[in-house]
Short mmCIF file of C-alpha atoms in Angstrom, two decimals:
data_model
loop_
_atom_site.label_atom_id
_atom_site.label_comp_id
_atom_site.label_asym_id
_atom_site.label_seq_id
_atom_site.Cartn_x
_atom_site.Cartn_y
_atom_site.Cartn_z
CA MET A 1 -66.19 -9.90 -1.74
CA GLY A 2 -62.85 -7.76 -0.87
CA THR A 3 -61.00 -7.03 1.73
CA LYS A 4 -58.25 -4.04 1.90
CA TRP A 5 -55.51 -3.29 5.29
CA GLU A 6 -53.06 -0.76 5.52
CA LEU A 7 -50.55 -1.65 8.25
CA LEU A 8 -46.99 -0.66 9.11
CA ASP A 9 -48.33 3.22 9.60
CA ASN A 10 -50.09 3.19 6.39
CA ARG A 11 -46.83 1.51 4.98
CA LEU A 12 -47.80 -1.62 3.25
CA LEU A 13 -51.21 -1.83 1.81
CA LEU A 14 -52.93 -5.29 0.81
CA THR A 15 -56.10 -6.15 -0.82
CA GLY A 16 -57.42 -9.04 -1.48
CA ALA A 17 -60.67 -10.06 -3.22
CA LEU A 18 -63.15 -13.07 -4.44
CA PHE A 19 -65.63 -12.94 -7.53
CA ASP A 20 -68.48 -14.93 -8.56
CA ILE A 21 -69.93 -12.56 -11.91
CA GLU A 22 -72.19 -14.07 -14.69
CA LYS A 23 -72.58 -11.97 -17.89
CA ARG A 24 -75.41 -13.03 -19.21
CA ASN A 25 -76.55 -12.65 -23.21
CA ILE A 26 -72.77 -12.34 -24.41
CA SER A 27 -71.65 -10.84 -27.73
CA ILE A 28 -69.44 -12.88 -29.56
CA GLU A 29 -67.86 -11.63 -32.97
CA GLU A 30 -66.97 -14.71 -35.41
CA ASN A 31 -66.97 -15.29 -38.94
CA GLY A 32 -67.26 -11.78 -39.70
CA PHE A 33 -70.46 -11.65 -37.93
CA THR A 34 -71.40 -10.76 -33.99
CA THR A 35 -74.39 -13.42 -32.35
CA GLN A 36 -75.67 -12.71 -28.48
CA ASN A 37 -75.84 -16.15 -26.97
CA GLY A 38 -75.54 -17.81 -23.62
CA ASN A 39 -73.24 -16.76 -20.19
CA GLN A 40 -69.82 -16.11 -19.05
CA HIS A 41 -69.47 -16.92 -15.90
CA HIS A 42 -65.99 -15.71 -14.05
CA ARG A 43 -65.33 -17.07 -10.74
CA GLY A 44 -61.72 -16.01 -8.98
CA ALA A 45 -59.67 -14.76 -6.32
CA GLU A 46 -57.17 -11.95 -6.84
CA ALA A 47 -54.71 -10.48 -4.11
CA GLY A 48 -52.15 -6.95 -4.33
CA ALA A 49 -49.93 -5.33 -2.06
CA GLN A 50 -47.99 -2.46 -2.04
CA GLY A 51 -45.80 -0.41 -0.08
CA GLN A 52 -43.02 1.69 0.75
CA LEU A 53 -39.93 -0.60 2.01
CA SER A 54 -37.75 2.53 2.93
CA ASP A 55 -38.01 5.80 2.18
CA SER A 56 -36.11 5.08 -1.50
CA TRP A 57 -38.14 1.98 -2.75
CA PHE A 58 -41.04 1.45 -3.20
CA VAL A 59 -42.88 -2.25 -4.41
CA MET A 60 -46.05 -3.33 -5.78
CA THR A 61 -47.39 -6.76 -6.66
CA SER A 62 -50.47 -8.79 -8.11
CA ALA A 63 -51.83 -12.21 -8.30
CA MET A 64 -55.12 -12.94 -9.81
CA TYR A 65 -56.92 -16.91 -10.67
CA LEU A 66 -59.44 -16.73 -12.91
CA ASP A 67 -61.82 -19.55 -13.72
CA ALA A 68 -64.36 -17.94 -16.60
CA LYS A 69 -66.67 -20.90 -18.70
CA TYR A 70 -69.29 -20.11 -20.88
CA ASP A 71 -72.48 -21.31 -19.61
CA LYS A 72 -76.07 -22.15 -21.69
CA HIS A 73 -74.55 -20.98 -24.85
CA ASP A 74 -75.34 -23.43 -27.47
CA LEU A 75 -71.48 -23.95 -29.10
CA TYR A 76 -69.31 -23.26 -25.93
CA GLN A 77 -70.96 -25.09 -23.21
CA ASP A 78 -67.79 -25.66 -20.82
CA LYS A 79 -65.12 -24.10 -22.72
CA THR A 80 -62.99 -21.38 -21.19
CA PRO A 81 -63.38 -17.29 -23.17
CA ALA A 82 -60.37 -16.52 -25.79
CA ASN A 83 -57.82 -15.09 -24.56
CA VAL A 84 -58.21 -15.11 -20.61
CA PRO A 85 -55.58 -16.82 -18.55
CA GLU A 86 -56.23 -19.29 -15.98
CA TRP A 87 -53.22 -17.11 -13.66
CA SER A 88 -51.62 -13.45 -14.05
CA GLY A 89 -49.37 -11.68 -11.77
CA SER A 90 -47.01 -8.82 -11.82
CA VAL A 91 -43.87 -7.26 -9.90
CA TRP A 92 -43.37 -3.41 -10.46
CA THR A 93 -40.63 -1.74 -8.03
CA ARG A 94 -39.30 2.09 -8.06
CA TYR A 95 -36.58 2.52 -6.39
CA ALA A 96 -35.23 6.65 -5.96
CA PHE A 97 -31.11 7.11 -5.42
CA THR A 98 -31.92 10.75 -4.96
CA ASP A 99 -35.35 13.32 -4.85
CA ALA A 100 -34.51 14.07 -8.80
CA THR A 101 -34.17 9.90 -9.98
CA ALA A 102 -34.90 6.78 -9.83
CA PHE A 103 -35.15 3.83 -11.44
CA ASN A 104 -38.44 1.35 -12.02
CA ILE A 105 -38.14 -2.70 -13.24
CA GLY A 106 -41.79 -4.47 -13.39
CA LEU A 107 -42.29 -8.17 -13.97
CA PHE A 108 -45.48 -9.23 -15.99
CA TYR A 109 -46.88 -12.80 -16.20
CA GLN A 110 -50.08 -13.64 -18.58
CA GLY A 111 -50.32 -17.87 -18.22
CA GLU A 112 -51.70 -20.06 -20.53
CA ARG A 113 -55.03 -19.54 -22.74
CA TRP A 114 -56.62 -20.24 -25.36
CA ALA A 115 -56.81 -18.56 -28.94
CA ASP A 116 -60.67 -19.42 -30.13
CA ASN A 117 -63.79 -20.02 -27.99
CA ALA A 118 -63.77 -23.17 -28.97
CA ASN A 119 -60.78 -24.61 -27.27
CA THR A 120 -58.88 -26.33 -29.56
CA VAL A 121 -55.77 -23.82 -30.26
CA THR A 122 -53.57 -22.59 -27.30
CA LEU A 123 -50.91 -19.70 -26.36
CA ASP A 124 -47.70 -20.07 -24.35
CA GLY A 125 -48.40 -17.63 -21.35
CA TYR A 126 -44.97 -15.57 -21.39
CA THR A 127 -43.42 -13.58 -19.39
CA ARG A 128 -42.26 -9.65 -20.16
CA VAL A 129 -40.24 -6.50 -18.81
CA ASP A 130 -40.41 -3.25 -18.67
CA THR A 131 -37.65 -0.89 -17.12
CA GLY A 132 -36.92 2.72 -17.10
CA ALA A 133 -35.66 6.16 -15.47
CA SER A 134 -37.00 9.81 -14.69
CA HIS A 135 -34.45 12.65 -13.78
CA LYS A 136 -36.80 15.78 -12.23
CA ILE A 137 -34.20 18.84 -12.93
CA SER A 138 -36.09 22.15 -11.45
CA SER A 139 -35.36 25.86 -12.62
CA ASP A 140 -36.37 29.09 -11.49
CA TYR A 141 -40.64 28.67 -12.20
CA VAL A 142 -40.01 25.41 -13.95
CA THR A 143 -39.53 21.94 -13.29
CA TRP A 144 -38.38 19.56 -15.81
CA ASP A 145 -39.64 15.75 -16.17
CA PHE A 146 -37.16 13.14 -18.01
CA ARG A 147 -38.68 9.85 -18.43
CA PHE A 148 -36.21 7.84 -20.30
CA ASN A 149 -38.47 4.13 -20.87
CA ILE A 150 -37.02 0.13 -22.46
CA GLU A 151 -40.61 -2.00 -23.01
CA ASN A 152 -39.86 -5.65 -23.35
CA LEU A 153 -36.22 -5.09 -21.79
CA PHE A 154 -35.48 -8.68 -23.30
CA ASP A 155 -37.27 -8.54 -26.26
CA THR A 156 -39.10 -11.05 -25.70
CA GLU A 157 -41.58 -12.68 -28.64
CA TYR A 158 -44.65 -13.28 -28.10
CA VAL A 159 -48.89 -13.55 -28.87
CA SER A 160 -50.16 -10.74 -26.56
CA GLY A 161 -53.85 -12.19 -27.71
CA THR A 162 -55.80 -13.17 -30.85
CA GLY A 163 -58.83 -11.22 -32.19
CA GLY A 164 -60.94 -13.80 -33.44
CA SER A 165 -61.81 -16.90 -34.80
CA THR A 166 -64.33 -19.35 -36.70
CA SER A 167 -66.70 -21.91 -35.42
CA HIS A 168 -64.24 -24.63 -36.02
CA GLY A 169 -61.50 -23.15 -33.84
CA VAL A 170 -59.37 -21.16 -36.72
CA VAL A 171 -58.07 -18.23 -35.78
CA THR A 172 -58.49 -15.10 -37.89
CA ASP A 173 -56.74 -12.85 -36.29
CA VAL A 174 -53.41 -13.33 -34.42
CA HIS A 175 -51.63 -10.37 -32.18
CA TYR A 176 -47.95 -10.26 -31.42
CA GLY A 177 -46.72 -8.38 -28.03
CA ASN A 178 -44.53 -5.64 -29.36
CA GLU A 179 -40.43 -5.66 -29.59
CA ARG A 180 -38.26 -3.99 -27.03
CA ARG A 181 -39.19 -0.15 -27.74
CA PHE A 182 -37.63 2.86 -25.93
CA LYS A 183 -39.38 5.62 -25.41
CA LEU A 184 -38.19 9.13 -24.25
CA SER A 185 -40.70 12.00 -22.70
CA VAL A 186 -39.85 15.58 -21.28
CA ASN A 187 -43.26 17.31 -19.28
CA ALA A 188 -42.17 21.19 -17.74
CA SER A 189 -44.87 22.18 -15.19
CA PHE A 190 -44.79 25.87 -14.18
#
């Protein structure tokens, strides 16, 4: 069940959803084998807001609560699936200094979650900050779009997720979040 509201002459969009989803006969890969067994039940709520605070300033936010559990499963009854945080959210904003030049910054949060399906090892929650700037130059029939982005601005160390585990909770594959990254792109439109 969801809703969307446009307010303030379409300058603000509010969204919300409540959900109760059941995935049946799920596949799990462990110890190099894939098995189908049981269900996953996902219940939660999600809310978002986005809008123009002024002609130059745009903001977008979202937050989600998720209660995910295995159901009718031989090994993981009432356990939470690996890598599924209970809480997550983001805030992102863009400010245009001129029609050609803009700055953006975003904050992304993932809450604590289990590293394995047996729920024996937890992964810490983390917050990552990304930022960037863009500038457009138009000449004759070509518009040049220059973008410079910094992902993980504060070089936060975090585990973004795990890839596999054994039925005894031994995590076999760990994915670390990217270090600080600089990206420059140039696009031409004509």
